[in-house]
Coordinates of C-alpha atoms in Angstrom, one line a residue:
M128 CA 114.5 157.9 79.7
A129 CA 115.5 160.9 82.0
Y130 CA 119.0 161.9 82.0
F131 CA 119.1 161.2 85.8
Q132 CA 118.0 158.1 87.6
S133 CA 118.3 157.2 91.3
C134 CA 117.8 154.1 93.0
I135 CA 118.5 152.1 96.4
I136 CA 121.3 149.7 95.9
T137 CA 120.8 146.3 97.0
G138 CA 123.1 143.3 96.8
S139 CA 126.1 145.7 97.9
A140 CA 128.1 145.2 101.0
L141 CA 130.8 147.3 102.5
Y142 CA 134.1 145.5 103.2
E143 CA 137.4 146.5 105.0
A144 CA 140.8 145.3 104.1
K145 CA 144.2 146.0 105.5
L146 CA 147.4 145.2 103.6
R147 CA 151.0 145.5 104.4
L148 CA 153.3 145.7 101.3
Y149 CA 156.6 147.1 100.2
L150 CA 157.2 149.7 97.5
H151 CA 160.6 149.5 95.6
H152 CA 161.4 152.9 94.3
D153 CA 164.4 152.6 92.2
Y154 CA 165.5 155.9 90.6
L155 CA 169.0 154.7 89.4
G156 CA 170.6 151.4 88.5
T157 CA 169.7 148.2 86.6
N158 CA 166.3 148.0 88.5
R159 CA 165.4 151.6 87.6
N160 CA 161.5 151.9 87.6
Q161 CA 161.1 155.6 86.8
T162 CA 162.1 158.0 84.1
T163 CA 162.2 161.9 83.9
P164 CA 160.9 163.2 80.6
V165 CA 160.7 166.8 81.8
V166 CA 163.7 168.3 83.5
P167 CA 163.0 171.7 84.8
T168 CA 165.3 174.7 85.0
E169 CA 163.7 176.1 88.2
P170 CA 165.6 176.1 91.7
N171 CA 165.0 172.9 93.7
D172 CA 163.9 171.0 90.7
F173 CA 160.5 172.6 90.9
G174 CA 158.3 171.2 88.0
Q175 CA 160.2 168.1 87.6
I176 CA 158.0 165.2 86.4
N177 CA 158.8 161.5 86.8
V178 CA 156.9 158.8 85.2
I179 CA 156.8 155.8 87.5
D180 CA 156.3 152.0 87.3
W181 CA 157.3 151.1 91.0
S182 CA 157.2 147.5 92.1
I183 CA 155.2 146.7 95.0
E184 CA 156.2 143.5 96.7
E185 CA 155.4 141.0 99.5
G186 CA 158.6 141.8 101.3
S187 CA 161.2 144.4 101.7
D188 CA 164.0 142.1 100.3
R189 CA 165.1 142.4 96.7
G190 CA 163.5 139.7 94.6
S191 CA 160.3 139.4 96.9
K192 CA 157.1 138.4 95.1
V193 CA 155.7 141.3 92.9
V194 CA 152.1 141.9 94.0
A195 CA 151.4 145.0 92.0
H196 CA 152.8 148.0 90.1
A197 CA 152.4 151.6 91.1
Q198 CA 152.0 153.2 87.6
G199 CA 151.5 157.0 87.2
M200 CA 153.6 160.1 87.9
Q201 CA 155.3 162.3 90.5
V202 CA 155.7 166.0 90.2
Q203 CA 158.1 168.1 92.3
C204 CA 155.6 170.8 93.6
G205 CA 157.7 172.5 96.4
K206 CA 159.3 175.8 95.4
N207 CA 161.3 176.0 98.5
K208 CA 161.8 172.2 99.4
Q209 CA 161.6 168.8 98.0
Q210 CA 158.0 168.0 98.1
W211 CA 156.3 165.6 95.6
Y212 CA 152.7 165.2 94.4
C213 CA 152.2 161.7 93.4
S214 CA 149.4 160.0 91.6
F215 CA 149.2 156.4 90.6
N216 CA 147.1 153.4 89.7
M217 CA 148.2 150.3 91.7
V218 CA 147.7 147.6 89.2
F219 CA 147.6 144.3 91.1
E220 CA 149.0 141.1 89.3
D221 CA 149.1 138.4 92.0
D222 CA 146.5 135.6 91.9
R223 CA 144.4 137.1 94.8
F224 CA 143.6 140.6 93.3
K225 CA 144.8 140.2 89.7
G226 CA 143.4 142.9 87.4
S227 CA 142.1 145.0 90.4
T228 CA 143.4 148.5 90.8
L229 CA 143.5 151.2 93.6
G230 CA 143.8 154.8 92.7
V231 CA 146.2 156.5 95.0
Q232 CA 147.4 160.2 95.4
G233 CA 149.0 162.6 97.7
V234 CA 151.9 164.8 98.6
Y235 CA 155.0 163.7 100.4
E236 CA 158.5 164.7 101.5
A237 CA 161.2 162.1 101.0
S238 CA 162.4 162.2 104.6
S239 CA 159.1 162.3 106.4
P240 CA 156.2 159.8 106.9
K241 CA 153.7 159.9 104.2
E242 CA 150.0 159.3 104.1
W243 CA 148.3 159.2 100.7
I244 CA 144.5 158.8 99.8
I245 CA 142.9 156.1 97.9
V246 CA 140.5 157.7 95.5
G247 CA 138.9 154.8 93.9
G248 CA 139.4 151.2 92.7
T249 CA 138.1 148.5 90.2
G250 CA 137.7 144.7 90.2
Q251 CA 137.9 143.4 93.8
F252 CA 138.3 147.0 95.1
K253 CA 135.3 148.6 93.3
L254 CA 134.5 152.0 94.8
A255 CA 137.6 151.9 97.1
Q256 CA 138.4 154.6 99.5
G257 CA 140.9 154.8 102.3
T258 CA 144.6 155.6 103.2
V259 CA 148.0 154.5 102.6
S260 CA 150.6 155.1 105.3
A261 CA 154.2 154.8 103.9
T262 CA 157.4 154.7 105.9
N263 CA 160.9 154.8 104.7
L264 CA 162.7 151.5 105.5
S265 CA 165.9 151.9 103.7
E266 CA 167.7 154.1 101.1
D267 CA 170.9 153.7 99.0
A268 CA 172.4 155.4 96.0
N269 CA 169.9 153.6 93.6
G270 CA 166.6 154.1 95.5
R271 CA 164.6 153.4 98.5
I272 CA 162.2 150.8 100.0
L273 CA 158.9 152.0 101.6
E274 CA 156.7 150.0 103.9
L275 CA 153.1 150.6 102.9
A276 CA 150.1 150.1 105.3
F277 CA 146.9 150.2 103.3
H278 CA 143.5 150.6 105.2
I279 CA 140.8 150.2 102.5
F280 CA 137.0 150.3 102.4
Y281 CA 135.3 148.9 99.3
R282 CA 132.0 147.5 98.0
T283 CA 131.2 144.4 96.1
I284 CA 128.3 144.9 93.6
E285 CA 126.4 142.0 92.2
S286 CA 125.7 142.1 88.5

């Protein structure tokens, strides 16, 4: 058997999905869902690493149904301003997409609109690609809530 094989894929269809969900980013308080194992000594917190397990919910209100968790990390990558590189797997736990994931990454500034890329997926979202637009809805001393608009292209692959 050769180390490389190529074939035409049959039984594969391209699908499009749009989701509107809410990310609850709690960096302080009893609902805290991130930790900082690396605290830098550089100005502007350059190099700070946060490990995240943000909840992604149906609604913007506290206590809305949890649909997924964003599990990964963010790194403060701006030497002269607060600019964060974020990389996480969005792990679904609701009945509709349970066990599926989306790989998301991108750079953002806390005060500006964000757009991240979807770099892959599993389960229902096999071979996913697309974008996530995030808008700050609210912020208080403990964290912020972001509205997330997903535009996803994915394939179904028959066994």
